[in-house]
Tab-separated table of C-alpha atoms and ligand atoms in Angstrom:
chain	number	residue	atom	x	y	z
A	294	MET	CA	-0.057	0.032	0.025
A	295	LYS	CA	1.181	3.428	-0.943
A	296	MET	CA	1.796	5.336	2.363
A	297	THR	CA	2.217	9.105	2.795
A	298	GLU	CA	2.784	11.587	5.654
A	299	LEU	CA	-0.467	13.466	6.541
A	300	GLY	CA	0.770	17.032	5.956
A	301	LYS	CA	3.159	17.846	8.833
A	302	THR	CA	1.389	15.803	11.530
A	303	GLY	CA	3.983	13.106	11.449
A	304	LEU	CA	1.248	10.535	10.910
A	305	LYS	CA	2.117	7.760	8.313
A	306	ILE	CA	-1.152	7.042	6.647
A	307	SER	CA	-2.437	4.786	3.756
A	308	ARG	CA	-3.174	6.961	0.706
A	309	ILE	CA	-6.459	4.759	0.432
A	310	GLY	CA	-8.211	5.352	3.729
A	311	PHE	CA	-11.374	4.027	5.189
A	312	GLY	CA	-14.697	6.077	5.084
A	313	GLY	CA	-16.678	5.116	8.104
A	314	ILE	CA	-20.315	5.999	7.024
A	315	PRO	CA	-21.378	2.694	5.408
A	316	ILE	CA	-20.603	0.311	8.353
A	317	GLN	CA	-23.819	1.725	9.821
A	318	ARG	CA	-25.578	-0.922	7.614
A	319	ILE	CA	-23.503	-3.932	8.795
A	320	THR	CA	-23.092	-5.330	12.338
A	321	ALA	CA	-20.313	-4.923	14.780
A	322	GLU	CA	-19.083	-8.444	14.126
A	323	GLU	CA	-18.946	-7.799	10.436
A	324	THR	CA	-17.009	-4.604	11.161
A	325	VAL	CA	-14.357	-6.665	13.151
A	326	GLU	CA	-14.114	-8.980	10.153
A	327	LEU	CA	-13.692	-5.953	7.927
A	328	PHE	CA	-10.843	-4.499	9.976
A	329	LYS	CA	-8.903	-7.730	9.893
A	330	LEU	CA	-9.015	-7.455	6.184
A	331	LEU	CA	-8.212	-3.757	6.150
A	332	LYS	CA	-4.947	-4.620	8.220
A	333	ASP	CA	-3.884	-7.331	5.648
A	334	LEU	CA	-4.655	-4.914	2.850
A	335	GLY	CA	-2.442	-2.119	4.303
A	336	ILE	CA	-5.361	0.355	4.909
A	337	ASN	CA	-4.524	2.040	8.190
A	338	PHE	CA	-6.362	5.445	7.941
A	339	ILE	CA	-9.887	5.297	9.355
A	340	ASP	CA	-12.194	8.178	9.264
A	341	THR	CA	-15.451	8.309	11.156
A	342	ALA	CA	-17.730	10.885	12.851
A	343	ARG	CA	-19.749	11.295	16.031
A	344	GLY	CA	-22.755	11.792	13.561
A	345	TYR	CA	-22.546	8.434	11.857
A	346	THR	CA	-24.582	6.676	14.627
A	347	VAL	CA	-23.069	3.321	15.512
A	348	SER	CA	-19.867	3.817	13.400
A	349	GLU	CA	-17.560	4.904	16.132
A	350	GLU	CA	-18.682	2.169	18.515
A	351	TYR	CA	-18.268	-0.617	15.665
A	352	ILE	CA	-14.744	0.686	15.077
A	353	GLY	CA	-14.052	0.684	18.796
A	354	LYS	CA	-14.984	-2.853	18.957
A	355	ALA	CA	-12.792	-3.762	15.867
A	356	LEU	CA	-9.765	-1.984	17.309
A	357	GLU	CA	-9.989	-3.918	20.462
A	358	VAL	CA	-9.725	-7.243	18.471
A	359	VAL	CA	-7.539	-6.291	15.452
A	360	GLY	CA	-5.143	-4.068	17.494
A	361	ARG	CA	-5.346	-0.113	18.003
A	362	LYS	CA	-1.669	0.286	17.048
A	363	ASN	CA	-2.496	-0.837	13.446
A	364	PHE	CA	-4.706	2.191	12.739
A	365	ILE	CA	-4.491	5.894	12.502
A	366	ILE	CA	-7.978	7.186	13.900
A	367	ALA	CA	-9.785	10.205	12.868
A	368	THR	CA	-13.224	11.224	13.922
A	369	LYS	CA	-15.106	14.582	13.839
A	370	SER	CA	-17.724	16.544	15.843
A	371	MET	CA	-20.466	19.044	14.732
A	372	ALA	CA	-19.917	20.871	17.970
A	373	ARG	CA	-19.243	24.620	17.528
A	374	THR	CA	-18.883	25.716	21.083
A	375	GLY	CA	-16.428	24.618	23.716
A	376	ASP	CA	-18.722	22.966	26.226
A	377	LYS	CA	-20.511	20.948	23.368
A	378	LEU	CA	-17.084	19.852	21.951
A	379	ARG	CA	-15.964	18.379	25.301
A	380	GLU	CA	-19.290	16.565	25.627
A	381	GLU	CA	-19.049	15.153	22.107
A	382	PHE	CA	-15.394	14.202	22.359
A	383	ASN	CA	-16.093	12.179	25.723
A	384	ILE	CA	-18.774	10.137	23.748
A	385	SER	CA	-16.570	9.638	20.814
A	386	LYS	CA	-13.576	8.529	23.035
A	387	LYS	CA	-15.726	6.022	24.923
A	388	ASN	CA	-17.288	4.627	21.736
A	389	LEU	CA	-13.797	4.255	20.130
A	390	ASN	CA	-12.397	3.034	23.355
A	391	ILE	CA	-9.024	4.659	22.793
A	392	ASP	CA	-6.755	6.780	25.004
A	393	CYS	CA	-6.062	9.343	22.378
A	394	VAL	CA	-7.715	10.216	18.971
A	395	ASP	CA	-5.085	10.722	16.336
A	396	LEU	CA	-7.075	13.329	14.396
A	397	TYR	CA	-9.991	15.344	15.572
A	398	GLN	CA	-11.973	17.346	13.124
A	399	PHE	CA	-14.506	20.087	13.118
A	400	HIS	CA	-17.294	18.416	10.942
A	401	ASN	CA	-18.995	19.908	7.922
A	402	VAL	CA	-18.370	23.605	8.629
A	403	LYS	CA	-20.849	25.393	6.394
A	404	THR	CA	-20.847	29.038	6.937
A	405	LEU	CA	-18.628	31.720	7.933
A	406	GLU	CA	-20.723	32.243	11.049
A	407	GLU	CA	-20.021	28.698	12.211
A	408	TYR	CA	-16.452	29.025	11.418
A	409	GLU	CA	-16.384	32.151	13.465
A	410	THR	CA	-18.204	30.699	16.430
A	411	ILE	CA	-15.649	27.626	16.472
A	412	THR	CA	-12.572	30.024	16.370
A	413	SER	CA	-13.941	32.732	18.764
A	414	GLU	CA	-13.169	32.932	22.555
A	415	GLY	CA	-14.844	29.953	24.168
A	416	GLY	CA	-15.500	28.351	20.883
A	417	ALA	CA	-14.818	24.800	19.951
A	418	TYR	CA	-11.324	25.331	18.726
A	419	GLU	CA	-10.170	26.571	22.231
A	420	GLU	CA	-11.453	23.469	23.731
A	421	ALA	CA	-9.792	21.247	21.053
A	422	LEU	CA	-6.558	22.936	22.086
A	423	LYS	CA	-7.104	22.036	25.666
A	424	LEU	CA	-7.954	18.360	24.541
A	425	LYS	CA	-4.413	18.390	22.710
A	426	GLU	CA	-2.654	19.716	25.823
A	427	GLU	CA	-4.221	16.949	27.842
A	428	GLY	CA	-2.863	14.402	25.480
A	429	LEU	CA	-6.436	13.224	24.361
A	430	ILE	CA	-6.117	14.245	20.759
A	431	SER	CA	-2.916	14.448	18.755
A	432	HIS	CA	-3.997	16.861	15.867
A	433	ILE	CA	-6.631	19.211	14.781
A	434	GLY	CA	-8.472	19.107	11.496
A	435	ILE	CA	-11.485	20.626	9.843
A	436	THR	CA	-14.029	19.348	7.049
A	437	SER	CA	-16.121	21.431	4.937
A	438	HIS	CA	-17.998	21.440	1.572
A	439	ASN	CA	-17.834	25.366	1.230
A	440	LYS	CA	-15.348	26.436	-1.323
A	441	ASP	CA	-15.514	29.977	-0.064
A	442	LEU	CA	-14.420	28.973	3.405
A	443	LEU	CA	-11.353	26.987	2.054
A	444	ASP	CA	-8.941	29.776	1.668
A	445	ARG	CA	-9.915	31.394	5.022
A	446	ILE	CA	-9.286	27.991	6.557
A	447	ILE	CA	-5.983	27.466	4.957
A	448	GLU	CA	-4.740	31.039	5.665
A	449	SER	CA	-5.707	30.824	9.255
A	450	LYS	CA	-2.939	28.153	9.921
A	451	LEU	CA	-5.154	26.791	12.684
A	452	PHE	CA	-5.786	23.436	11.243
A	453	GLU	CA	-3.340	20.596	10.235
A	454	THR	CA	-5.610	18.957	7.993
A	455	ILE	CA	-8.485	19.776	5.552
A	456	GLN	CA	-11.096	17.343	4.424
A	457	PHE	CA	-12.987	18.424	1.276
A	458	PRO	CA	-15.014	16.756	-1.538
A	459	TYR	CA	-12.989	15.828	-4.614
A	460	ASN	CA	-13.704	13.841	-7.612
A	461	PRO	CA	-13.964	14.246	-11.327
A	462	MET	CA	-17.327	16.009	-10.859
A	463	GLU	CA	-16.388	18.211	-7.949
A	464	ARG	CA	-13.040	19.919	-8.662
A	465	GLN	CA	-14.103	23.349	-7.341
A	466	GLY	CA	-11.678	23.121	-4.479
A	467	GLU	CA	-8.699	21.987	-6.426
A	468	GLU	CA	-6.609	25.242	-6.486
A	469	SER	CA	-7.149	25.868	-2.773
A	470	LEU	CA	-6.458	22.388	-1.941
A	471	LYS	CA	-3.155	22.577	-3.916
A	472	LYS	CA	-2.384	25.589	-1.672
A	473	ALA	CA	-3.105	23.744	1.378
A	474	HIS	CA	-0.856	20.854	0.417
A	475	ALA	CA	1.981	23.360	-0.237
A	476	ASN	CA	1.405	24.962	2.985
A	477	GLY	CA	1.898	21.647	4.708
A	478	MET	CA	-1.559	20.719	5.449
A	479	GLY	CA	-2.879	17.167	5.163
A	480	VAL	CA	-5.477	16.986	2.419
A	481	ILE	CA	-8.031	14.410	2.927
A	482	THR	CA	-10.460	14.056	-0.026
A	483	MET	CA	-14.100	12.684	0.721
A	484	LYS	CA	-16.814	11.782	-1.735
A	485	PRO	CA	-14.437	10.173	-4.227
A	486	LEU	CA	-17.414	8.896	-6.312
A	487	ALA	CA	-19.596	12.001	-5.857
A	488	GLY	CA	-21.694	10.446	-3.257
A	489	GLY	CA	-22.114	7.174	-5.216
A	490	ALA	CA	-23.121	8.963	-8.428
A	491	ILE	CA	-19.979	7.904	-10.385
A	492	LYS	CA	-20.379	4.366	-11.395
A	493	ASN	CA	-16.747	3.919	-12.814
A	494	LYS	CA	-15.369	3.726	-9.253
A	495	ASN	CA	-11.808	2.299	-9.988
A	496	TYR	CA	-11.316	4.985	-12.662
A	497	SER	CA	-12.488	7.710	-10.239
A	498	LEU	CA	-10.302	6.532	-7.464
A	499	ARG	CA	-7.188	6.402	-9.746
A	500	PHE	CA	-7.979	9.821	-11.095
A	501	ILE	CA	-7.892	11.259	-7.526
A	502	PHE	CA	-4.875	9.093	-6.681
A	503	GLU	CA	-2.929	10.761	-9.440
A	504	GLN	CA	-3.242	14.113	-7.794
A	505	ASP	CA	-0.075	14.835	-5.762
A	506	PHE	CA	-1.796	17.246	-3.522
A	507	VAL	CA	-4.105	14.646	-2.073
A	508	SER	CA	-2.723	12.844	0.978
A	509	ALA	CA	-5.585	10.425	1.367
A	510	ILE	CA	-8.781	9.262	-0.276
A	511	ILE	CA	-11.547	7.886	2.024
A	512	PRO	CA	-13.995	5.826	0.078
A	513	GLY	CA	-16.806	4.515	2.311
A	514	MET	CA	-16.893	0.775	2.518
A	515	ALA	CA	-18.792	-1.915	4.304
A	516	SER	CA	-17.968	-5.140	2.589
A	517	LYS	CA	-14.806	-7.145	2.014
A	518	GLU	CA	-15.289	-6.946	-1.667
A	519	GLU	CA	-15.423	-3.183	-1.667
A	520	ALA	CA	-12.111	-3.044	0.720
A	521	ILE	CA	-10.303	-5.220	-1.757
A	522	GLU	CA	-11.404	-3.247	-4.831
A	523	ASN	CA	-10.430	0.015	-3.122
A	524	ALA	CA	-7.145	-1.285	-1.664
A	525	GLN	CA	-6.109	-2.346	-5.140
A	526	VAL	CA	-5.850	1.194	-6.255
A	527	GLY	CA	-3.229	1.834	-3.634
A	528	ASN	CA	-1.506	-1.410	-3.931
A	529	ASN	CA	-1.187	-1.770	-7.675
A	530	PHE	CA	-1.528	1.897	-8.862
A	531	THR	CA	-1.540	2.459	-12.599
A	532	PRO	CA	-2.289	5.903	-14.010
A	533	LEU	CA	-5.401	6.179	-16.106
A	534	SER	CA	-4.954	5.407	-19.874
A	535	ASP	CA	-6.344	8.000	-22.242
A	536	GLU	CA	-9.296	5.743	-23.014
A	537	GLU	CA	-9.980	5.224	-19.467
A	538	ARG	CA	-9.801	9.042	-18.835
A	539	LYS	CA	-12.145	9.703	-21.533
A	540	VAL	CA	-14.745	7.272	-20.361
A	541	LEU	CA	-14.591	8.818	-16.937
A	542	MET	CA	-14.806	12.332	-18.094
A	543	ASP	CA	-17.595	11.597	-20.361
A	544	GLU	CA	-19.547	10.022	-17.345
A	545	ALA	CA	-18.760	13.253	-15.313
A	546	LYS	CA	-20.051	15.373	-18.160
A	547	GLU	CA	-23.336	13.358	-18.385
A	548	LEU	CA	-23.943	13.661	-14.787
A	549	GLY	CA	-23.274	17.404	-14.897
A	550	ASP	CA	-26.677	18.792	-15.374
A	551	HIS	CA	-28.363	16.990	-12.597
A	552	PHE	CA	-25.727	16.623	-9.921
A	553	CYS	CA	-25.389	18.983	-6.800
A	554	ARG	CA	-21.808	19.866	-6.091
A	555	ARG	CA	-22.858	21.333	-2.672
A	556	CYS	CA	-21.087	24.755	-3.295
A	557	GLY	CA	-23.877	26.465	-1.495
A	558	TYR	CA	-24.262	29.409	-3.871
A	559	CYS	CA	-27.995	28.734	-4.101
A	560	ALA	CA	-28.491	29.923	-0.460
A	561	PRO	CA	-30.428	31.462	1.070
A	562	CYS	CA	-33.568	29.711	0.041
A	563	THR	CA	-36.611	31.783	0.315
A	564	VAL	CA	-38.299	29.403	2.835
A	565	GLY	CA	-34.936	28.427	4.544
A	566	ILE	CA	-34.425	24.954	2.885
A	567	ASP	CA	-30.933	23.558	3.130
A	568	ILE	CA	-30.926	22.630	-0.529
A	569	PRO	CA	-27.420	20.732	-0.943
A	570	THR	CA	-28.191	18.577	2.214
A	571	ASN	CA	-31.562	17.491	0.851
A	572	PHE	CA	-29.657	16.138	-2.344
A	573	LEU	CA	-26.931	14.641	-0.117
A	574	MET	CA	-29.580	12.671	1.918
A	575	GLU	CA	-31.412	11.536	-1.169
A	576	GLY	CA	-27.979	10.041	-2.496
A	577	TYR	CA	-27.440	8.238	0.861
A	578	TYR	CA	-31.004	6.892	0.466
A	579	LYS	CA	-30.737	5.747	-3.137
A	580	ARG	CA	-27.009	4.965	-3.594
A	581	TYR	CA	-25.583	4.115	-0.188
A	582	ASN	CA	-28.534	1.776	0.964
A	583	LEU	CA	-28.774	3.848	4.153
A	584	GLN	CA	-32.551	4.338	4.022
A	585	GLU	CA	-33.282	4.542	7.804
A	586	TRP	CA	-30.511	6.963	8.490
A	587	ALA	CA	-31.099	9.072	5.622
A	588	THR	CA	-34.838	9.312	6.187
A	589	SER	CA	-34.326	10.263	9.794
A	590	ARG	CA	-31.790	13.084	8.896
A	591	TYR	CA	-34.257	14.350	6.267
A	592	ASN	CA	-37.170	14.384	8.673
A	593	GLN	CA	-35.081	16.177	11.036
A	594	MET	CA	-34.566	19.097	8.451
A	595	ASN	CA	-37.279	21.740	8.979
A	596	PRO	CA	-38.022	22.957	6.207
A	597	ASN	CA	-37.047	20.303	3.788
A	598	ALA	CA	-37.628	19.490	0.015
A	599	LYS	CA	-41.451	19.062	0.456
A	600	ASP	CA	-41.645	22.764	1.506
A	601	CYS	CA	-40.235	24.247	-1.491
A	602	ILE	CA	-42.669	27.076	-2.774
A	603	GLU	CA	-41.133	26.797	-6.192
A	604	CYS	CA	-40.221	30.613	-6.294
A	605	GLY	CA	-37.205	30.005	-8.514
A	606	VAL	CA	-34.729	32.204	-6.734
A	607	CYS	CA	-32.317	29.452	-6.172
A	608	LYS	CA	-32.019	28.471	-9.808
A	609	GLU	CA	-30.757	31.875	-10.733
A	610	ARG	CA	-27.814	31.475	-8.282
A	611	CYS	CA	-26.819	27.964	-9.250
A	612	PRO	CA	-23.588	28.128	-11.248
A	613	TYR	CA	-24.229	24.678	-12.735
A	614	ASP	CA	-27.753	25.540	-13.877
A	615	LEU	CA	-29.371	22.742	-12.124
A	616	LYS	CA	-33.224	22.301	-12.288
A	617	ILE	CA	-33.339	22.661	-8.486
A	618	ARG	CA	-37.190	22.643	-8.149
A	619	ASP	CA	-37.476	19.540	-10.163
A	620	MET	CA	-34.682	17.787	-8.331
A	621	LEU	CA	-36.212	18.687	-4.905
A	622	LYS	CA	-39.732	17.371	-6.072
A	623	GLU	CA	-37.750	13.982	-6.658
A	624	VAL	CA	-36.184	14.194	-3.104
A	625	ALA	CA	-39.625	14.893	-1.632
A	626	LYS	CA	-40.936	11.898	-3.657
A	627	THR	CA	-38.065	9.691	-2.453
A	628	PHE	CA	-38.888	10.492	1.418
A	629	GLU	CA	-42.795	10.475	1.178
B	207	SF4	S1	-37.560	27.442	-5.568
B	207	SF4	FE1	-37.827	26.240	-3.592
B	207	SF4	S2	-35.749	25.763	-2.999
B	207	SF4	FE2	-35.524	27.322	-4.467
B	207	SF4	S3	-35.444	29.319	-3.236
B	207	SF4	FE3	-37.500	28.830	-3.892
B	207	SF4	S4	-38.434	27.735	-2.078
B	207	SF4	FE4	-36.151	27.620	-1.916
B	208	SF4	S1	-28.001	23.250	-6.033
B	208	SF4	FE1	-26.406	24.393	-7.291
B	208	SF4	S2	-25.838	26.285	-6.154
B	208	SF4	FE2	-26.895	24.866	-4.834
B	208	SF4	S3	-25.379	23.655	-3.681
B	208	SF4	FE3	-25.876	22.477	-5.413
B	208	SF4	S4	-24.568	23.136	-7.153
B	208	SF4	FE4	-24.446	24.607	-5.655
């Protein structure tokens, strides 16, 4: 397995990492078996989140059996204030059943307001520094889908890693991520298949693997077959041939007019719908076989797709010219 240093953290990680969302649909025992295989395949970088229901807990059980020392563990929290972060961290630590989390990340920071809450006095960042001083976490990172926040995050020099979507469909962060890499940040790329939309999985992973600024790619996986398939990219890497690249780019082009890149430019919606998250949940429902989790997240959103009044304001703002109203109708139908 091709290994790399995660920015300047000193952590040596496999360039193909493990995305921890899909194990929500398997059992703790199956996760243990999967981790035995990950170890054999050379995948040591594990990414999960407090928000992925049982994922941390299953990983904790697997680490107990397969050996904590064989893996680098990253998790994340949606907490924005110091108190909440400490509370969430304690739950993660208990679930993972480890003494120290290697990388602790602020999860899905969407707006400048959220970013400022995190970094202000008494905010979550201050508490993360305390966790670091106490030896409970080793490194601090951040994750986002918002391109407009990327440069601000990079220039702040507060974070050792950045996690951001990157795939042939979603290259909006590319220049900023190159800058992050040049500045010594670890670059973790999520959504390597654009949330399951890209069918040429192997080509897409290899396309991302070719990019030098990417430290790690974290495809979600819940079966041995998926783990073997993903690991092969890092164990026997071959660059894309011209023909393979064309097939991949043609697919990306075809998906282009009905795929949300989560850039957030359509906000604010007239009635307050979080448009990209509605599309994201639809993807988890239809393509990731996570119906229960996605339905619960969709129902927690108030308003959601079914509340669209079809004013059309968002469509004018979408740089990809997506038919947002029709797409939201489809989302509402999915979750009816
Ligand atoms: S068309 Fe629907 S989603 Fe778009 S701004 Fe209007 S209410 Fe919001
Ligand atoms: S609907 Fe368009 S503007 Fe809104 S997040 Fe998706 S791609 Fe961006």
